[in-house]
CSV table of C-alpha atoms and ligand atoms in Angstrom, one decimal:
chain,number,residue,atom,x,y,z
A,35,UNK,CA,-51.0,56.2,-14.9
A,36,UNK,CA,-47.9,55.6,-12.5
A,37,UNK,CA,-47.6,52.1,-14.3
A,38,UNK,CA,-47.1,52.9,-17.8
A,39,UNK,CA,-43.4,52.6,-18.5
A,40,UNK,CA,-41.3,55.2,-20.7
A,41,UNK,CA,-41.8,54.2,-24.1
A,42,UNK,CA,-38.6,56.1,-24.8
A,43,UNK,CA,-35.2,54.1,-25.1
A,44,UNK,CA,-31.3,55.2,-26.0
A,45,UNK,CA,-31.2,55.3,-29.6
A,46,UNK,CA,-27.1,53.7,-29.4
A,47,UNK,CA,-29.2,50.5,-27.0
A,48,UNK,CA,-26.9,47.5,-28.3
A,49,UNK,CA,-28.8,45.5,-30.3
A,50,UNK,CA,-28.4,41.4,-30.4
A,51,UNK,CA,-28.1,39.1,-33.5
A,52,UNK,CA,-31.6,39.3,-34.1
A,53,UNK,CA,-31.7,43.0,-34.0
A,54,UNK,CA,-33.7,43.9,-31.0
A,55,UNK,CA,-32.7,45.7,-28.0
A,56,UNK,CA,-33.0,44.6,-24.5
A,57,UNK,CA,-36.3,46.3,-23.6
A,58,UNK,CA,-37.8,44.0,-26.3
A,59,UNK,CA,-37.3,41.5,-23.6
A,60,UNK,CA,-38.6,43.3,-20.7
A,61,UNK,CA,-42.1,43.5,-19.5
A,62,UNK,CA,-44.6,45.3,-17.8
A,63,UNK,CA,-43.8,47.8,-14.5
A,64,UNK,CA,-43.6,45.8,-11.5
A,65,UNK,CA,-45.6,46.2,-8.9
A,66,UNK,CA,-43.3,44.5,-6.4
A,67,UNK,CA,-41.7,46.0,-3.3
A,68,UNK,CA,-38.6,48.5,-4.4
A,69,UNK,CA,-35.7,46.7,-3.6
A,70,UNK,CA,-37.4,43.2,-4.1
A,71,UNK,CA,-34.8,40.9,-4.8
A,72,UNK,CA,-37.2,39.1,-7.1
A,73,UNK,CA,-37.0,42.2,-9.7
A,74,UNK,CA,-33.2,41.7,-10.1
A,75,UNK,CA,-33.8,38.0,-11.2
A,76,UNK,CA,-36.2,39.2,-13.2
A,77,UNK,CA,-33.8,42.1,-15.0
A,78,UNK,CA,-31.4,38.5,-15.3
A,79,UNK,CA,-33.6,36.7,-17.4
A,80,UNK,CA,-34.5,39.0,-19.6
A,81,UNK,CA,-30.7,40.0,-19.9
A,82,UNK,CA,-29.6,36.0,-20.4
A,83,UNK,CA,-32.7,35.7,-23.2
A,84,UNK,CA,-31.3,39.5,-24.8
A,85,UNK,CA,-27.6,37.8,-24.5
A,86,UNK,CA,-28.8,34.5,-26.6
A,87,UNK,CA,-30.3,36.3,-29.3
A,88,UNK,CA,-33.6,34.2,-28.0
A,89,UNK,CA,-36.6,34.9,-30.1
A,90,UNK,CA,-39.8,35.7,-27.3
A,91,UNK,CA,-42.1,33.9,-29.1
A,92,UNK,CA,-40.1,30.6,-28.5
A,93,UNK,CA,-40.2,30.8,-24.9
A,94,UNK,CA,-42.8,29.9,-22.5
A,95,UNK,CA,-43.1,31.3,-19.2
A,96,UNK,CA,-44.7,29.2,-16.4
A,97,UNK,CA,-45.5,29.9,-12.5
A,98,UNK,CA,-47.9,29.4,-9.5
A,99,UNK,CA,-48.7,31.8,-6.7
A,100,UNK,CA,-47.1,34.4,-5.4
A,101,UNK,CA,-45.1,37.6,-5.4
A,102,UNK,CA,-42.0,35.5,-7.6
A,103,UNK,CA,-44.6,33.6,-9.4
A,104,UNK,CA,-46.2,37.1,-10.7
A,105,UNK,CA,-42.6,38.4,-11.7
A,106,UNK,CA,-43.1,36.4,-15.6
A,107,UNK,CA,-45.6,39.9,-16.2
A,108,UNK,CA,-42.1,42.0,-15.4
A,109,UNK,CA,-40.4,40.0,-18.2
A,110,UNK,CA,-40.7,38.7,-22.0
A,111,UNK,CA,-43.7,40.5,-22.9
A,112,UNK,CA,-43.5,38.9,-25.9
A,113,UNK,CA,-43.6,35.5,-24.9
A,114,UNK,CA,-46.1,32.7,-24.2
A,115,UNK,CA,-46.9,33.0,-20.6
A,116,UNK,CA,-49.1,30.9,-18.0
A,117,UNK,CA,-49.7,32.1,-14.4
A,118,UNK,CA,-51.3,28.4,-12.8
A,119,UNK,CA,-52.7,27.5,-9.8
A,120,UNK,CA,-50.5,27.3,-6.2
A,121,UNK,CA,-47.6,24.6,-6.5
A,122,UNK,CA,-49.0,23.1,-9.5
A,123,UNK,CA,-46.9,24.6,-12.5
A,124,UNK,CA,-44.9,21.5,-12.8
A,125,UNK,CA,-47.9,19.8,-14.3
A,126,UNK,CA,-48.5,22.8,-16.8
A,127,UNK,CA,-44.8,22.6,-17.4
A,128,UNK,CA,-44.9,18.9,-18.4
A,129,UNK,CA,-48.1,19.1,-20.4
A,130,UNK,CA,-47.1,21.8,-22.3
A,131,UNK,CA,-43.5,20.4,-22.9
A,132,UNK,CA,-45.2,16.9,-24.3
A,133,UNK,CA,-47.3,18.9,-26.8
A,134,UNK,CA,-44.6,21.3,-27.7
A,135,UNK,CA,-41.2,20.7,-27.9
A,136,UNK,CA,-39.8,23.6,-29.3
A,137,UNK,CA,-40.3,26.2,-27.0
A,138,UNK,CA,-37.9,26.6,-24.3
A,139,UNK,CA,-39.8,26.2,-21.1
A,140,UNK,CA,-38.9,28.4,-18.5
A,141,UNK,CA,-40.8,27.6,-14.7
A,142,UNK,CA,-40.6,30.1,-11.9
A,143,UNK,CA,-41.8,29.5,-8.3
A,144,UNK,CA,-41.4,30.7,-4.8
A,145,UNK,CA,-39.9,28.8,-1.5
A,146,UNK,CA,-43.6,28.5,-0.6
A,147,UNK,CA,-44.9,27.4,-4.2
A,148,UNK,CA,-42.4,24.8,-4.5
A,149,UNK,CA,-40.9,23.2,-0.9
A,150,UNK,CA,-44.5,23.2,0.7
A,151,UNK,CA,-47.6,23.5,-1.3
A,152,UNK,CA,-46.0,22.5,-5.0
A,153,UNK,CA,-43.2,19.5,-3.1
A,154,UNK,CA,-44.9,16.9,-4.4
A,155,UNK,CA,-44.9,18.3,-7.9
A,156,UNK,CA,-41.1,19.6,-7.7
A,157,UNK,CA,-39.3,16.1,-7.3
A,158,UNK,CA,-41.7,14.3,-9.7
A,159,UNK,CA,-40.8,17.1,-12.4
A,160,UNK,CA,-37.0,16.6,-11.1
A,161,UNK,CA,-37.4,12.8,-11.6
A,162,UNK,CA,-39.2,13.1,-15.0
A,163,UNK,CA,-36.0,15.1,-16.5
A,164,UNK,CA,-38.4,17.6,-17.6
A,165,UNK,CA,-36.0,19.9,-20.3
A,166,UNK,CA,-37.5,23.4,-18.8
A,167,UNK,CA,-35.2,26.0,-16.4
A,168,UNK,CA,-37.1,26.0,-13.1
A,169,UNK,CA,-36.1,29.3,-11.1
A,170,UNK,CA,-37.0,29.2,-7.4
A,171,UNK,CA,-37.3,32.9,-6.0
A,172,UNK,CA,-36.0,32.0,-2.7
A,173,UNK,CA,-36.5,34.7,0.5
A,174,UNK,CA,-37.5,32.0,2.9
A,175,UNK,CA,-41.2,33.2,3.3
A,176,UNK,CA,-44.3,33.6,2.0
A,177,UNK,CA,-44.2,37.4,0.8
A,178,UNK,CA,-47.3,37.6,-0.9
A,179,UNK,CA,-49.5,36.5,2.1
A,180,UNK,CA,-47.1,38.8,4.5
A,181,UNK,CA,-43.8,37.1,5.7
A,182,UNK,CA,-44.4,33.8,6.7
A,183,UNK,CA,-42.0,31.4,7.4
A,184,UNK,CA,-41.4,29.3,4.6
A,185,UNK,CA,-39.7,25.6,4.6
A,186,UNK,CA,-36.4,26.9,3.2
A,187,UNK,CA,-36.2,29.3,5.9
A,188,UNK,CA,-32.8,27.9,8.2
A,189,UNK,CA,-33.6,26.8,11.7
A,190,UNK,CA,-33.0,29.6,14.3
A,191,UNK,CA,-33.6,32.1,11.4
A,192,UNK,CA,-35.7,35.2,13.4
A,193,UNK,CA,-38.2,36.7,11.3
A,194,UNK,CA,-39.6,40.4,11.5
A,195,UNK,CA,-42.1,39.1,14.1
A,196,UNK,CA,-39.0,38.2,16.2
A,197,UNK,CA,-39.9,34.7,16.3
A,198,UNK,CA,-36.9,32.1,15.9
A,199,UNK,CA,-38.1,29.5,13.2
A,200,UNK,CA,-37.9,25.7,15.1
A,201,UNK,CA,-38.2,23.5,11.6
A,202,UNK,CA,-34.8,22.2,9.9
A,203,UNK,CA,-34.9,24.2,6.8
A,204,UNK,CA,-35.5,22.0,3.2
A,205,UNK,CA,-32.1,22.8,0.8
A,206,UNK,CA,-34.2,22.4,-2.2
A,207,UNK,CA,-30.4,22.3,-4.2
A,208,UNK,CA,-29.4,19.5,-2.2
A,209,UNK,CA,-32.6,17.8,-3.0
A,210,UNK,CA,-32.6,18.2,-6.4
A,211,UNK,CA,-29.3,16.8,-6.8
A,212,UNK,CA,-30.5,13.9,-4.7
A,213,UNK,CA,-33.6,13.2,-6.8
A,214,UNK,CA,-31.5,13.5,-9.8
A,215,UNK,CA,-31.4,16.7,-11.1
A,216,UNK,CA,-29.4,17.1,-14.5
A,217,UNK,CA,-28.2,20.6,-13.8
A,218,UNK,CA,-28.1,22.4,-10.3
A,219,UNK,CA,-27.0,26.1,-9.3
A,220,UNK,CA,-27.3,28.6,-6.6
A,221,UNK,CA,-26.8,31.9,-6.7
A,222,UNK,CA,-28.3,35.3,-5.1
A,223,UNK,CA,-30.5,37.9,-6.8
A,224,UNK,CA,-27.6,40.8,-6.2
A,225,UNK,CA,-25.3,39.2,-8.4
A,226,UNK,CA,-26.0,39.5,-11.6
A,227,UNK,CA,-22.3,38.7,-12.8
A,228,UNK,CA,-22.8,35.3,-11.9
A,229,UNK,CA,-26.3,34.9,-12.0
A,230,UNK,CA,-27.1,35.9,-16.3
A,231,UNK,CA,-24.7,33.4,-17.5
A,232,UNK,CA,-26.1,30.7,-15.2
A,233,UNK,CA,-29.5,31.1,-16.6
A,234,UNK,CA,-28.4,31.6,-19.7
A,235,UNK,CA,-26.1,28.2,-19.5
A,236,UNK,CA,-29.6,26.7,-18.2
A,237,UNK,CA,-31.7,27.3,-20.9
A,238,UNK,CA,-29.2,25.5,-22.9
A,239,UNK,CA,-29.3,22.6,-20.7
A,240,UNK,CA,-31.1,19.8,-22.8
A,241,UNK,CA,-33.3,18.5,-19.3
A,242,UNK,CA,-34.6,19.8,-15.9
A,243,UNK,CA,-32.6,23.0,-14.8
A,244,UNK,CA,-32.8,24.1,-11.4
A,245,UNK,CA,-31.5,27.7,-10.0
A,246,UNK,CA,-32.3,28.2,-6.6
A,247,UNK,CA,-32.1,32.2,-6.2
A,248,UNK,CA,-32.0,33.9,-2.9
A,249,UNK,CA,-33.8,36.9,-3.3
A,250,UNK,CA,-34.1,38.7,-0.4
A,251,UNK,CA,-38.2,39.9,0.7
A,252,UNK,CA,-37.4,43.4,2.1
A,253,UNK,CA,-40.8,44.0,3.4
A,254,UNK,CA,-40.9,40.7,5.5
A,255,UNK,CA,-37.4,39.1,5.9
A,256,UNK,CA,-34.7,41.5,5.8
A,257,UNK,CA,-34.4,41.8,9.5
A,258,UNK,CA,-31.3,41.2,11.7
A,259,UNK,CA,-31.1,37.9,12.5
A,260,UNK,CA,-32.6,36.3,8.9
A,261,UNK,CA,-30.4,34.3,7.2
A,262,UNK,CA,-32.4,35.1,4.1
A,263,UNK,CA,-31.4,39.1,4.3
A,264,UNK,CA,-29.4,41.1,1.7
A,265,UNK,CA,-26.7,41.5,4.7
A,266,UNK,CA,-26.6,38.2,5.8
A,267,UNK,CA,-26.4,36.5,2.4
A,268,UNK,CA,-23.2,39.2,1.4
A,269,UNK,CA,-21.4,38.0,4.3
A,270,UNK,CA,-21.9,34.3,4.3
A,271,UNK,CA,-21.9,33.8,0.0
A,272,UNK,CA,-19.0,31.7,-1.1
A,273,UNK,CA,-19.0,30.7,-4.6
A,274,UNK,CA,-18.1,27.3,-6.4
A,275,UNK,CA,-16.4,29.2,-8.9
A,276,UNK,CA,-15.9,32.2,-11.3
A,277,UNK,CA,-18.6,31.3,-14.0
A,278,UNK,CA,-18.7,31.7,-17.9
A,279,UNK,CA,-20.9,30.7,-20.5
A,280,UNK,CA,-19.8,30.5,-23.8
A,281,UNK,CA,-22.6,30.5,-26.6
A,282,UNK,CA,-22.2,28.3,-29.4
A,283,UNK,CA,-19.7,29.6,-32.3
A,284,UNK,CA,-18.6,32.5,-30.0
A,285,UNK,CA,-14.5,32.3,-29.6
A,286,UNK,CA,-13.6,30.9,-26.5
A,287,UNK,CA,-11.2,33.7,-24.1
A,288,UNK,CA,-10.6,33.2,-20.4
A,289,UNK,CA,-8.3,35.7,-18.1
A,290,UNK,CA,-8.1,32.3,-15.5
A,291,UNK,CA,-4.5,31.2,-14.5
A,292,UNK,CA,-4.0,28.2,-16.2
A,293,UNK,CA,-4.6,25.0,-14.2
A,294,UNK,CA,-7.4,25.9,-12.3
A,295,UNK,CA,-10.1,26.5,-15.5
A,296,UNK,CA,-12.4,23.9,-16.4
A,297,UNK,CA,-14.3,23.5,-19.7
A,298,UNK,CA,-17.7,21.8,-19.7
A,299,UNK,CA,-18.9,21.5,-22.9
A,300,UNK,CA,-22.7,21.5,-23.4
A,301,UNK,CA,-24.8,19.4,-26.3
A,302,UNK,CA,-25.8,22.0,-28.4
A,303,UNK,CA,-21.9,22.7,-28.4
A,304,UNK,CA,-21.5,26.0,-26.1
A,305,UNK,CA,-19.2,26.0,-23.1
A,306,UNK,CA,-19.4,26.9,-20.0
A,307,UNK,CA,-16.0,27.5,-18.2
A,308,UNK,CA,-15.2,27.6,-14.6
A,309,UNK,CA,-12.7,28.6,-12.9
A,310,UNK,CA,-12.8,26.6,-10.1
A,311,UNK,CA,-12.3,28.2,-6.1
A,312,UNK,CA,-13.9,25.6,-4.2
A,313,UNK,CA,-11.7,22.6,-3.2
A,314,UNK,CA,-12.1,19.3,-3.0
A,315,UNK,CA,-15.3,20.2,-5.7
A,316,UNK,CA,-16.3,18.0,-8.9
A,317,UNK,CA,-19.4,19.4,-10.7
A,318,UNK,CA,-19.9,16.4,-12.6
A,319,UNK,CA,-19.4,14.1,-9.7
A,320,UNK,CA,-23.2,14.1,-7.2
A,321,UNK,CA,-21.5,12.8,-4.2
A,322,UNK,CA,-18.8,15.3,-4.4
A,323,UNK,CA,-21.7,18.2,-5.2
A,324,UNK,CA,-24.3,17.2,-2.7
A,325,UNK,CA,-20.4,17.3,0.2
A,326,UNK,CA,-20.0,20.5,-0.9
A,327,UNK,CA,-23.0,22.0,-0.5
A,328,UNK,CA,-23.2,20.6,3.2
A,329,UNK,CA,-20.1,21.4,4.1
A,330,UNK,CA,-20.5,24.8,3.0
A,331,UNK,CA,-24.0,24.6,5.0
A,332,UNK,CA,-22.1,23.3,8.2
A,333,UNK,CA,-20.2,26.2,7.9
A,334,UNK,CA,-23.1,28.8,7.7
A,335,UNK,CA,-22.3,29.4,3.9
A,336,UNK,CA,-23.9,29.8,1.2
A,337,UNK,CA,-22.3,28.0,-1.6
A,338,UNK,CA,-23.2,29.5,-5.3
A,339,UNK,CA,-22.5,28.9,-8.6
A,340,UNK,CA,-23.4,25.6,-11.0
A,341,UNK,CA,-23.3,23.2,-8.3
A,342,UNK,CA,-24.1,19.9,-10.3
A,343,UNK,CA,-24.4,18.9,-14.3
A,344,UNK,CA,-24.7,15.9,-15.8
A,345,UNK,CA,-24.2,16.4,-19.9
A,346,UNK,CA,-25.2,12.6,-20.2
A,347,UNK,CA,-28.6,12.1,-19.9
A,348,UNK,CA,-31.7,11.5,-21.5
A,349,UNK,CA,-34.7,13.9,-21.1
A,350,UNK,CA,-38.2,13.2,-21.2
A,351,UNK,CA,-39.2,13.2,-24.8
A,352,UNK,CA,-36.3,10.6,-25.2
A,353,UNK,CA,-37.1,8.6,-22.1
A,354,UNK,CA,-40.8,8.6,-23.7
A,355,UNK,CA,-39.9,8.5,-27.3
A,356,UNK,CA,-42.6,11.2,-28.2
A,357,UNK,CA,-43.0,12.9,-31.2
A,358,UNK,CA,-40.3,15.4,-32.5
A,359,UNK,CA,-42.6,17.2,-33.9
A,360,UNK,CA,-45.1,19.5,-31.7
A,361,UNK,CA,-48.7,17.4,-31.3
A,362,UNK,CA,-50.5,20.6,-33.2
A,363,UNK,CA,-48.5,19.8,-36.3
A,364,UNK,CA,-49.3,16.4,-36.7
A,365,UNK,CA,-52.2,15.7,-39.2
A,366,UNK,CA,-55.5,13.4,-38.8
A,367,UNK,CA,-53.3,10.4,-40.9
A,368,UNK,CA,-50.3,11.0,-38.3
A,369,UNK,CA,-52.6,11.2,-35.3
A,370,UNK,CA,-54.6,8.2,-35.9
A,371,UNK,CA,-52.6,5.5,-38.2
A,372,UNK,CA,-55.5,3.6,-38.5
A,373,UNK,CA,-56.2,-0.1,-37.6
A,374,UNK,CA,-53.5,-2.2,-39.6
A,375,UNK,CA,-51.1,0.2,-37.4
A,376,UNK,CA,-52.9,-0.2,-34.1
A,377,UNK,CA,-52.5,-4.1,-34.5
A,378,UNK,CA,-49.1,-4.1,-34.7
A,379,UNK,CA,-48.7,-2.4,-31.7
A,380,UNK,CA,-51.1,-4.5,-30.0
A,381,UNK,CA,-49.1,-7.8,-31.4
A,382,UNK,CA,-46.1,-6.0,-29.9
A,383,UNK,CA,-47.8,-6.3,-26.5
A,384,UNK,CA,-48.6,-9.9,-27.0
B,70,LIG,C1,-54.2,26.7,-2.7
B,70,LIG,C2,-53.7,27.9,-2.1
B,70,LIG,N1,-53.3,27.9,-0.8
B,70,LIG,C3,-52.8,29.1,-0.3
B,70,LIG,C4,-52.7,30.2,-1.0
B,70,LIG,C5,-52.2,31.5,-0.3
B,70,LIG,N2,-50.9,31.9,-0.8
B,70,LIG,C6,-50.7,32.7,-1.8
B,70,LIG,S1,-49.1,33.0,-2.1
B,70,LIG,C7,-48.6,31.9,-0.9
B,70,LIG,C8,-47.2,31.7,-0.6
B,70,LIG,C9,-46.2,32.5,-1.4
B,70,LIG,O1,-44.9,32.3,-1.0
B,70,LIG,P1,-43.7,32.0,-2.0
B,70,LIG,O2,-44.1,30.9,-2.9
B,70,LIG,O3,-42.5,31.8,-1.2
B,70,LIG,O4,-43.6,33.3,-2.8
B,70,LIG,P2,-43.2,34.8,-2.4
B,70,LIG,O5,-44.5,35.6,-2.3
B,70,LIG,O6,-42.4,34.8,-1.2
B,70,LIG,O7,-42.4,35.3,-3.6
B,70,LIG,C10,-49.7,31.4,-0.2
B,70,LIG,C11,-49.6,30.5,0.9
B,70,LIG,C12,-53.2,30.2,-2.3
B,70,LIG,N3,-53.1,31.3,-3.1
B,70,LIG,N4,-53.6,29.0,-2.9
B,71,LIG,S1,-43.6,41.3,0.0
B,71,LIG,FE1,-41.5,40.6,-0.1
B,71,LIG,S2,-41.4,39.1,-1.8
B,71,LIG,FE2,-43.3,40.3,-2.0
B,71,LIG,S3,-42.8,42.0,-3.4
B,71,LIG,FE3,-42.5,42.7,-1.3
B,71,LIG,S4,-40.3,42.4,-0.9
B,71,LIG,FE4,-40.9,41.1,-2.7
């Protein structure tokens, strides 16, 4: 029974506003490769859901195929989950969200699942304004069917094979910001520091999310000569900015020299502050977002950190003027109006 973990826990745990303690929002052992990168992201979210006092049963965990799309068993035990078919949990994601809108949806994909197989579904969800967090697990192959190269992974990259990858490599931040992306960030599964309160300042993001992780696959892509490896990506990570979120009532402190710190304040009314190293750098301006990221690409860097947000816009359910109230709520009078009703909105068609 090597898979059963320790029931027992530090009785002095800190325990959040709702009471609990943070192995309330872990989940099962993994059974991932020790020293995946993918179980560190995992240890995040639960840590960013802990941090917000989030209550399990009000989040719904989504993915496709593969080893970062089985991670939503290592987290949230106690929350809805749905592990979908290859590439397609966009579509769950939107159903879902249309009949429900009060859970916070939280998507999470591979570099396979989403820039090959799941493409088509990843920029129409981006264009939609979906309000979910969509986490892509990023190592630059497919680990689950044994290292192959994925379309993130950067051209000239060697993989364990020894073979040097010909393809231009898909930035899937750049993209999203592209297509329209409401929040964009980057950031790498062995940092923590920067990586909790950027999921954390996600989930309170009222539209479509993105984080694009690297998360290094030590079985398959941690080789000399990947630029998806846990030595490349220390040497070449350059961050935006030193990152905080700031829940909602909490007192805002910040140890930044004066100046450079910049408050963004989100609409349920937290904060996230950044203390901004990256020149020449507006993370409310795209053009200036989508420069820096390619600039720092030019340069072999990895740039990390909340890349792009924009606080002004609508998301679906307001785009679509749906319900406010989830569809399983509604009653048999609400659901069907009856004719007089069905009239009117044919007359408005007229
Ligand atoms: C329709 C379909 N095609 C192919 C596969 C085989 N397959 C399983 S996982 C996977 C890729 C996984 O790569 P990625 O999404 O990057 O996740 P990782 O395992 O690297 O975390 C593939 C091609 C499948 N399961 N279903
Ligand atoms: S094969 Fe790679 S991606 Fe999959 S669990 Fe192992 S290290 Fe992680």
């Amino acid at each position: 029974m090597t898979y059963v973990r320790s029931k027992f826990r530090h009785p002095m745990l800190p325990k959040n506003d709702l009471g609990y303690t943070v192995d309330y929002y872990e989940g099962s052992l993994s059974t991932l490769c020790a020293g995946c990168g993918h179980d560190s992201i995992s240890a995040a979210i639960a840590q960013a859901c802990f941090e917000l006092s989030i209550e399990p049963h009000k989040v719904a965990k989504l993915s496709g195929i593969g080893c970062s799309s089985k991670t939503p068993a290592y987290f949230l035990s106690n929350s809805h989950g749905f592990n979908s078919v290859h590439g397609r949990m966009p579509s769950v994601a939107t159903g879902a969200n249309l009949a429900n809108r009060d859970l916070i949806y939280l998507g999470v994909s591979g570099d396979g699942d989403t820039a090959s197989i799941g493409m088509g579904q990843f920029v129409h969800v981006i264009r939609r304004n979906l309000n979910m967090v969509y986490i892509v697990m990023n190592n630059g192959c497919y680990g689950l069917t044994k290292g192959q190269d994925s379309a993130t992974a950067d051209v000239g990259s060697k993989n364990k094979a020894g073979s040097i990858n010909l393809f231009e490599t898909i930035d899937l931040a750049s993209l999203a910001i592209e297509l329209g992306a409401t929040f964009v960030a980057q950031s790498f599964s062995g940092d923590k520091d920067q990586l909790i309160p950027l999921i954390k300042a996600g989930m309170s993001h009222p539209g479509f999310a993105f984080i694009n992780v690297i998360s290094p696959c030590v079985t398959f892509n941690n080789n000399a000569g990947s630029t998806k490896s846990y030595d490349y990506v220390r040497k070449h990570i350059e961050a935006t900015a030193a990152f905080d979120f700031v829940p909602i009532m909490k007192e805002i402190k910040t140890n930044y020299e004066e100046g450079s710190v910049e408050s963004l304040k989100m609409h349920d009314g937290s904060f996230i502050q950044l203390h901004k190293l990256a020149k020449d750098w507006n993370p409310l301006d795209r053009v200036s977002a989508i420069n820096a990221v390619q600039n720092a690409k030019a340069k072999s860097e990895i740039l990390t950190g909340l890349l792009y947000l924009n606080n002004d816009s609508q998301d679906l359910h307001e785009l679509l003027q749906t319900s406010g109230r989830p569809l399983n709520t509604l009653n048999k009078s609400e659901l069907c109006p009856g004719s007089e009703v069905l009239e009117e909105i044919n007359a408005g068609f007229r």
